[in-house]
Amino acid sequence: MRSVPSIPRKRDAAPADVASAGSGILAPTPRSEFMKGGRGITMTGWRPALRDTNDDVASAWEQAAARATDLVHNSGWISGMFDQAVANTVGTGLRLRCMPENELFGMDETSAQAWRKLVEQRFGLWAENAVECDIEGRRTFAAQQDAAFRSWLVTGEILSEIPWRRRFGSRYGTKVRLLPPSRLHNVTDPYRRIVSGVQMDADNFPIGYLAKRKDPLLGEYEVRVPARDAYGRPKVLHVFMGLPGQVRGITPLVPALKVAKQFDQLADATLMTSLIQNVFAAAITSDSPTDDIIQGLLSVQEQGKLAATGISPFEAWFEAQSGWYDGNSIDVGIGGRIAHMFPGQKMEFLSPEHPATAYKDFSLHLMRELARCLGLTYSSATGDHNGETYTGVRMSVNDIFPITLARRKFIVSPWCQPIYEAWLEEEIELGSIPFPGGLEAFLANRSAACRAVWQGAPKPQADDLKTAKAHETYRKMGVITDEAIANDLGLDIEDVYAQRAREKQLREVYGLPDEVERETAQAEREAAALAEDKEPPDGD
């Protein structure tokens, strides 16, 4: 008799990977994991090494910076995108806006407002004079911001010094020296706590930099530059963005270097294809001997020269072919020729096929990736606004502008702030700017006294009228202030109020009406009339 297998209970059931009775096949084991399909064709060969970020940057920095520099020199698209990124972030220069914590050093609001105005005015005098702010005497402070941000785009770093040197005819000794980041010696010495040319203490706080200098007699040699002076003031400014533990930056273009090169290759290949299409190839089908066919393609003059030399048409064709390969240039200066073919011969013209039929679509895809990598919209990077709408432009700007604000906050502002602090300390020490308690009180409250915001150009608007209507609506609702509106327009509210006060006095001198007051009074009258119309009539 055939035995009937018993059905096990759940508690007696075998594990899922145990073979079923008599089957010989293991049951699959249920599991949950990341990258579950990692054994496929796509993921098998993708096994990058997980290294320390400093090692990745150190091994790729020089080549990445060199390639980015080459693209800026030889690619109009990349150079234009860099210009647009600089214009969006720096523009004509970030403007100092003092915001000291005046209560910490005993200054009331009225005195603090006057002090802020004085500091901003005097800093503007220093920043707009290239001889005062640049140790080389070439760039104003705004131009230095431009050059510093370009250095970050190409190399991922801003490197500069704050030397003190007073020249004849110069009031200030505080200067700025911009340096190429390639001056940092990319060496690592764990015994001296040096990583990629940056020397750090036990807490990874930078205390010095290994720089490369050139001497006409000694050649290139290494020198250690302390990060700060004896009083703790920064001497070297090294600004970059990166992951935790990273001590050197790398160009933001590095993820798209391959894409930029692919775009150049695509453009070159498409151009070559277009040129080749202007050259035709022909095939002759005939039962006649080769000499007769070649002779039919020759002109009367060429046949006469051929008879004078005494060589066969095939030999002449072979020599012509050799000459062609010796100097294979396409000469479009020779006019057309009509060949008389013999009976039974047929000439067929062959045109090469165009391999890049989707050039425009693919090139647009590459351009969008490049623009996104550099923090730009496609339209601002390429200047192509075809098919855009107000809503689309507004959404694109809203998506990209936070990147611009982040770059101002985390790249340009950290570079500007120590320079401003060094200048302000010198001014207070000279007595040009008063401070409660003098220099000692300033040094004791340095962070509170030097607090500032570096303001740039406002967010681009697709329609200024709609933006103004939105500001007007929010202001009537009481959810926005005049200062917030001025910030959206890239203006300082104190400058606006001061200018309006001067203009009001000037109107009174010439007996002109105040347009703002007149429009405000008219709006109040209209609102009062509307309220009266809505009041219910009195009952009898």
XYZ file of C-alpha atoms in Angstrom:
540
model
C 0.000 0.000 0.000
C 1.101 3.529 -0.733
C 1.764 5.580 2.392
C 0.140 8.956 2.748
C 2.571 11.614 4.032
C 1.456 13.456 7.114
C 1.025 17.227 7.051
C 3.294 18.866 9.637
C 1.936 21.421 12.003
C 3.218 25.004 11.886
C 5.434 24.598 14.902
C 6.971 21.480 13.367
C 7.404 22.981 9.891
C 10.930 22.973 8.473
C 12.698 26.251 7.587
C 12.009 27.707 4.161
C 15.464 26.868 2.819
C 15.246 23.173 3.686
C 14.508 20.903 0.743
C 10.996 19.534 0.582
C 10.643 15.812 0.967
C 11.757 14.015 -2.135
C 12.092 17.175 -4.305
C 15.820 17.820 -4.044
C 15.240 21.573 -4.680
C 15.909 24.203 -2.063
C 13.121 26.676 -1.528
C 14.063 30.375 -1.889
C 14.749 32.219 1.328
C 12.655 35.372 1.780
C 14.866 38.335 2.584
C 14.875 42.122 2.597
C 17.964 44.199 1.816
C 19.285 47.256 0.040
C 20.418 46.838 -3.598
C 18.525 43.563 -3.800
C 19.201 43.166 -7.511
C 22.916 43.800 -7.186
C 23.896 40.616 -9.033
C 22.537 41.789 -12.358
C 24.498 43.066 -15.328
C 24.046 46.690 -14.311
C 25.327 46.409 -10.746
C 27.901 43.604 -10.944
C 30.663 45.730 -12.428
C 29.789 48.754 -10.314
C 31.841 48.309 -7.163
C 33.486 51.628 -6.277
C 35.856 51.742 -3.338
C 34.695 53.594 -0.238
C 37.617 55.779 0.756
C 38.183 58.756 2.971
C 36.996 61.986 1.360
C 40.417 63.561 1.732
C 41.985 60.715 -0.253
C 39.436 61.125 -3.045
C 39.999 64.872 -3.244
C 43.790 64.592 -3.035
C 43.991 62.082 -5.886
C 41.604 63.959 -8.199
C 42.170 67.625 -7.326
C 44.988 68.495 -9.714
C 43.480 66.719 -12.731
C 39.986 68.074 -12.036
C 41.255 71.643 -11.681
C 43.336 71.322 -14.858
C 40.396 69.977 -16.861
C 38.023 72.630 -15.553
C 40.562 75.320 -16.447
C 40.951 73.868 -19.936
C 37.168 73.927 -20.434
C 37.001 77.570 -19.379
C 39.780 78.403 -21.831
C 38.431 76.430 -24.796
C 34.668 76.010 -24.364
C 32.450 78.996 -24.998
C 29.512 77.283 -23.309
C 31.368 76.535 -20.075
C 32.982 79.969 -19.997
C 29.589 81.596 -20.481
C 28.027 79.437 -17.764
C 30.794 80.456 -15.369
C 30.136 84.109 -16.191
C 26.427 83.615 -15.528
C 27.075 81.842 -12.225
C 29.368 84.676 -11.120
C 26.809 87.279 -12.188
C 24.055 85.515 -10.249
C 26.068 85.046 -7.065
C 28.372 88.067 -6.892
C 27.037 90.455 -9.508
C 28.605 93.856 -8.973
C 29.732 92.810 -5.498
C 28.120 91.830 -2.210
C 27.340 94.871 -0.108
C 28.168 95.174 3.568
C 25.214 95.597 5.895
C 26.269 96.070 9.519
C 24.098 94.374 12.119
C 26.029 94.672 15.416
C 24.639 93.437 18.713
C 24.832 96.926 20.174
C 23.247 95.972 23.504
C 26.253 93.810 24.395
C 28.673 96.743 24.350
C 26.343 99.424 25.736
C 25.089 101.315 22.683
C 21.484 102.455 22.304
C 19.544 102.017 19.069
C 19.959 105.617 17.906
C 23.718 105.569 18.437
C 23.958 102.111 16.866
C 22.122 103.292 13.756
C 24.516 106.209 13.335
C 27.484 103.904 13.990
C 26.287 101.408 11.356
C 25.905 104.156 8.799
C 29.399 105.494 9.503
C 30.981 102.036 9.262
C 29.279 101.221 5.966
C 30.281 104.552 4.441
C 33.924 104.277 5.462
C 34.140 100.647 4.405
C 32.802 101.677 1.007
C 35.649 104.177 0.657
C 38.185 101.438 1.390
C 36.498 98.799 -0.791
C 36.143 101.023 -3.856
C 39.828 101.982 -3.903
C 42.004 99.272 -5.442
C 45.174 100.789 -3.970
C 43.738 100.572 -0.464
C 42.193 97.085 -0.501
C 44.357 95.122 -2.971
C 48.014 94.597 -2.189
C 48.634 94.429 -5.935
C 46.620 97.621 -6.489
C 44.622 96.110 -9.359
C 41.164 95.135 -8.093
C 38.517 96.760 -5.988
C 36.908 94.658 -3.287
C 33.972 93.841 -5.573
C 36.377 92.718 -8.298
C 38.201 90.592 -5.732
C 34.904 88.919 -4.831
C 34.400 88.165 -8.520
C 37.884 86.674 -8.878
C 37.543 84.700 -5.640
C 34.271 83.098 -6.704
C 35.718 82.247 -10.117
C 38.574 80.527 -8.317
C 36.018 78.467 -6.404
C 34.225 77.473 -9.605
C 37.449 76.279 -11.232
C 39.259 74.720 -8.268
C 36.636 74.433 -5.531
C 38.655 76.683 -3.206
C 39.382 80.316 -2.407
C 42.885 81.002 -1.121
C 44.040 84.441 0.012
C 46.047 86.294 2.631
C 45.357 89.384 4.749
C 48.730 91.152 4.861
C 49.337 94.539 6.447
C 51.221 97.052 4.339
C 50.825 100.802 4.249
C 52.147 102.526 1.159
C 52.830 106.156 0.437
C 49.542 107.920 -0.211
C 47.559 105.077 1.327
C 45.592 105.512 4.537
C 45.061 101.880 5.450
C 47.477 99.024 5.980
C 44.910 96.215 5.703
C 45.223 94.584 2.295
C 44.044 91.441 0.511
C 46.211 89.137 -1.586
C 44.416 86.596 -3.781
C 46.374 83.409 -4.455
C 45.785 80.488 -6.818
C 44.910 77.355 -4.823
C 47.542 75.480 -6.810
C 50.069 77.200 -4.534
C 49.105 74.790 -1.752
C 51.498 71.863 -1.725
C 49.321 68.773 -2.088
C 51.326 66.569 0.288
C 50.261 64.474 3.270
C 52.415 63.806 6.324
C 50.551 62.063 9.164
C 53.468 62.556 11.574
C 53.080 66.338 11.321
C 49.271 66.194 10.965
C 49.446 67.524 7.416
C 46.693 66.546 4.987
C 46.898 67.824 1.398
C 49.076 70.742 2.458
C 46.930 71.776 5.453
C 48.494 71.382 8.899
C 46.021 70.804 11.738
C 46.047 70.310 15.476
C 44.573 67.368 17.370
C 41.050 68.731 16.791
C 41.598 69.129 13.016
C 41.705 72.907 13.427
C 43.968 74.416 10.713
C 47.106 75.962 12.161
C 49.254 76.286 9.049
C 49.533 75.779 5.310
C 52.364 74.423 3.169
C 52.770 76.742 0.201
C 54.940 76.479 -2.897
C 57.035 79.491 -3.773
C 59.352 80.157 -6.673
C 62.762 81.755 -6.540
C 64.867 82.627 -9.613
C 67.917 81.065 -7.954
C 66.513 78.368 -5.681
C 63.648 77.331 -7.925
C 60.477 76.047 -6.306
C 60.598 75.446 -2.579
C 58.165 74.781 0.258
C 57.334 77.240 3.021
C 54.995 76.968 5.997
C 52.559 79.855 6.471
C 50.766 80.089 9.839
C 46.991 80.238 9.624
C 46.711 82.935 12.320
C 48.938 85.528 13.920
C 49.947 85.728 17.570
C 46.646 87.432 18.493
C 44.493 84.797 16.809
C 43.579 86.929 13.809
C 43.398 85.013 10.508
C 46.317 85.478 8.138
C 45.300 82.887 5.533
C 41.749 82.533 4.230
C 40.922 79.093 2.864
C 37.244 78.769 1.911
C 35.606 75.695 0.381
C 32.534 73.488 0.671
C 32.673 69.777 1.325
C 31.755 66.795 3.431
C 32.585 66.400 7.138
C 36.289 65.783 7.628
C 37.242 67.261 4.262
C 40.139 69.752 4.329
C 40.343 70.692 0.633
C 37.697 71.601 -1.893
C 37.183 70.427 -5.459
C 35.546 72.113 -8.426
C 31.741 71.803 -8.533
C 32.106 70.991 -12.224
C 33.836 67.673 -11.514
C 30.653 65.539 -11.846
C 30.042 67.042 -15.293
C 33.575 67.066 -16.723
C 32.797 63.967 -18.762
C 29.534 65.502 -19.975
C 31.324 68.676 -21.073
C 33.843 66.640 -23.043
C 31.052 64.573 -24.589
C 29.374 67.760 -25.768
C 32.587 68.871 -27.498
C 32.983 65.449 -29.103
C 29.370 65.494 -30.261
C 29.798 68.940 -31.796
C 33.037 67.929 -33.558
C 31.514 64.705 -34.888
C 28.415 66.515 -36.139
C 30.534 69.145 -37.874
C 32.689 66.495 -39.529
C 29.578 64.660 -40.703
C 28.208 67.849 -42.229
C 31.484 68.462 -44.072
C 31.670 64.920 -45.385
C 28.152 65.190 -46.739
C 29.405 67.826 -49.165
C 31.802 65.295 -50.715
C 30.258 62.626 -52.913
C 31.431 59.160 -53.797
C 30.606 57.399 -57.060
C 30.609 53.804 -58.226
C 30.744 52.796 -61.919
C 29.187 49.560 -63.047
C 30.492 48.336 -66.418
C 31.700 45.263 -68.310
C 34.471 47.262 -70.034
C 38.139 47.156 -68.994
C 39.273 49.494 -66.249
C 41.476 51.540 -68.619
C 38.505 52.354 -70.840
C 36.392 53.415 -67.865
C 39.098 55.679 -66.427
C 39.758 57.181 -69.868
C 36.095 58.091 -70.134
C 36.395 60.164 -66.970
C 39.360 62.195 -68.267
C 39.088 65.483 -70.078
C 40.630 66.064 -73.530
C 43.584 67.931 -72.038
C 44.219 65.165 -69.511
C 44.067 62.529 -72.255
C 46.657 64.528 -74.237
C 49.001 64.676 -71.261
C 48.478 60.973 -70.724
C 49.456 60.188 -74.316
C 52.572 62.355 -74.027
C 53.807 60.509 -70.954
C 53.166 57.101 -72.431
C 51.661 55.513 -69.341
C 48.389 53.675 -69.100
C 45.251 55.258 -67.621
C 45.335 52.758 -64.736
C 48.901 53.746 -63.837
C 47.921 57.392 -63.974
C 44.960 56.686 -61.711
C 47.167 54.809 -59.253
C 49.674 57.696 -59.106
C 46.831 60.154 -58.612
C 45.523 58.023 -55.773
C 48.943 58.009 -54.113
C 49.140 61.765 -54.443
C 45.700 62.052 -52.906
C 46.751 60.160 -49.804
C 49.940 62.208 -49.538
C 47.957 65.447 -49.284
C 44.324 64.515 -48.704
C 42.643 67.898 -48.709
C 39.249 68.686 -50.162
C 39.539 71.374 -52.825
C 36.210 73.007 -53.552
C 37.719 75.508 -55.968
C 37.535 73.177 -58.995
C 34.369 73.517 -61.009
C 32.092 70.654 -61.874
C 32.876 68.171 -64.652
C 30.582 66.196 -66.903
C 31.912 62.724 -67.722
C 30.882 61.017 -70.969
C 30.302 57.354 -70.245
C 30.614 54.539 -72.753
C 27.616 52.445 -73.716
C 26.760 49.896 -71.033
C 28.336 51.937 -68.256
C 26.372 53.322 -65.324
C 27.560 55.849 -62.739
C 25.828 55.830 -59.343
C 26.406 58.593 -56.766
C 26.660 57.492 -53.137
C 25.954 59.923 -50.302
C 26.997 59.072 -46.732
C 24.305 58.574 -44.138
C 23.964 61.085 -41.272
C 24.530 59.215 -37.991
C 23.443 62.046 -35.649
C 19.816 62.619 -36.517
C 18.937 63.368 -32.862
C 21.779 65.854 -32.340
C 19.573 68.664 -31.055
C 17.717 66.568 -28.498
C 20.866 64.906 -27.195
C 22.813 68.172 -27.050
C 19.972 69.794 -25.104
C 20.125 66.918 -22.631
C 23.858 67.466 -22.140
C 23.395 71.219 -21.744
C 20.702 70.727 -19.117
C 23.005 68.484 -17.098
C 25.826 71.028 -17.286
C 23.506 73.861 -16.253
C 22.131 71.895 -13.339
C 25.614 70.991 -12.135
C 26.599 74.674 -12.064
C 23.418 75.758 -10.279
C 21.834 77.487 -13.274
C 18.586 77.181 -15.130
C 18.776 75.946 -18.701
C 17.524 79.259 -20.071
C 20.033 81.363 -18.114
C 22.905 79.032 -19.021
C 22.159 78.944 -22.757
C 20.140 82.111 -23.359
C 17.403 79.991 -24.944
C 14.001 81.193 -23.713
C 12.004 79.566 -26.490
C 8.652 78.208 -25.314
C 8.919 79.528 -21.763
C 5.950 80.889 -19.832
C 5.710 83.208 -16.848
C 4.842 80.338 -14.536
C 7.672 78.172 -15.859
C 10.266 80.930 -15.498
C 9.045 81.739 -11.993
C 9.242 78.128 -10.880
C 12.717 77.710 -12.397
C 13.994 80.787 -10.588
C 12.408 79.664 -7.323
C 14.180 76.309 -7.636
C 17.628 77.683 -8.488
C 17.822 80.924 -6.486
C 18.271 79.125 -3.120
C 21.502 77.710 -4.565
C 22.649 81.265 -5.270
C 21.782 82.323 -1.722
C 23.621 79.309 -0.301
C 26.744 80.142 -2.300
C 26.650 83.711 -1.037
C 26.180 82.498 2.525
C 28.709 79.670 2.588
C 31.356 80.731 0.050
C 31.574 84.475 -0.602
C 30.437 85.757 2.811
C 32.923 83.628 4.841
C 35.658 85.076 2.650
C 34.478 88.691 3.019
C 33.807 88.635 6.771
C 37.396 88.192 8.096
C 38.586 90.944 5.764
C 35.916 93.306 7.074
C 36.835 92.457 10.663
C 40.521 93.179 10.026
C 39.656 96.523 8.420
C 37.278 97.508 11.247
C 39.892 96.699 13.881
C 42.375 98.980 12.141
C 39.814 101.794 11.900
C 38.948 101.571 15.599
C 42.639 101.440 16.508
C 43.263 104.592 14.440
C 40.314 106.323 16.104
C 38.504 106.952 12.824
C 35.469 104.998 14.034
C 34.463 105.493 17.680
C 33.651 102.485 19.811
C 32.470 102.409 23.443
C 35.472 101.390 25.536
C 37.969 101.704 22.709
C 39.988 98.931 21.094
C 40.036 96.700 24.181
C 36.241 96.676 24.361
C 36.082 95.932 20.645
C 38.421 92.956 20.979
C 36.385 91.682 23.919
C 33.148 91.975 21.909
C 34.566 91.304 18.464
C 31.886 88.880 17.289
C 29.034 91.110 18.457
C 30.541 94.262 16.966
C 31.434 92.681 13.615
C 28.159 90.883 12.958
C 27.137 91.685 9.407
C 25.178 90.464 6.422
C 26.567 90.504 2.897
C 23.711 91.413 0.604
C 23.670 90.663 -3.108
C 21.394 91.246 -6.051
C 17.710 90.364 -5.568
C 15.975 87.355 -7.013
C 15.192 87.847 -10.720
C 11.529 88.457 -11.454
C 9.757 87.334 -14.590
C 7.122 90.088 -14.274
C 7.883 93.141 -12.123
C 4.262 94.320 -12.165
C 2.961 91.058 -10.729
C 5.685 91.098 -8.087
C 4.778 94.661 -7.104
C 1.108 93.677 -6.844
C 2.059 90.771 -4.587
C 4.116 93.067 -2.336
C 1.242 95.534 -2.171
C -1.229 92.808 -1.222
C 1.026 91.347 1.471
C 1.683 94.807 2.919
C -2.032 95.564 3.169
C -2.491 92.228 4.909
C 0.187 93.204 7.416
C 2.330 90.115 6.818
C 5.315 91.892 5.218
C 7.394 94.915 6.180
C 8.999 97.681 4.170
C 12.391 96.204 4.995
C 11.395 92.812 3.573
C 10.175 94.468 0.371
C 13.414 96.437 0.099
C 15.422 93.245 0.599
C 13.493 91.564 -2.216
C 14.461 94.483 -4.450
C 18.093 94.396 -3.337
C 17.855 97.724 -1.495
C 18.701 98.906 2.006
C 15.628 100.251 3.780
C 17.659 102.913 5.615
C 19.065 104.177 2.332
C 15.553 104.242 0.872
C 14.137 106.201 3.803
C 17.079 108.609 3.829
C 16.741 109.259 0.106
C 12.980 109.757 0.404
C 13.522 112.275 3.214
C 16.008 114.218 1.089
C 13.649 114.179 -1.869
C 10.785 115.373 0.335
C 12.829 118.348 1.512
C 13.826 119.107 -2.065
C 10.168 119.059 -3.170
C 9.283 121.482 -0.407
C 12.022 123.839 -1.571
C 10.643 123.857 -5.117
C 6.997 123.685 -4.069
C 6.310 120.278 -5.613
C 3.655 117.913 -4.236
C 4.644 114.644 -2.610
C 3.369 111.896 -4.894
C 3.545 109.200 -2.230
C 1.542 111.199 0.300
C -0.994 112.181 -2.327
C -1.528 108.579 -3.433
C -1.777 107.448 0.193
C -4.392 110.099 0.969
C -6.331 109.157 -2.152
C -6.316 105.483 -1.130
C -7.542 106.397 2.365
C -10.403 108.474 0.932
C -11.426 105.626 -1.378
C -11.370 103.164 1.516
C -13.484 105.497 3.669
C -16.017 105.981 0.870
C -16.239 102.227 0.361
C -16.849 101.723 4.080
C -19.664 104.315 4.070
C -21.359 102.579 1.148
C -21.373 99.291 3.044
C -23.007 100.770 6.213
C -26.704 99.779 6.541
C -29.249 102.642 6.436
C -30.803 103.805 9.728
C -34.297 102.408 10.363
C -37.310 104.621 10.970
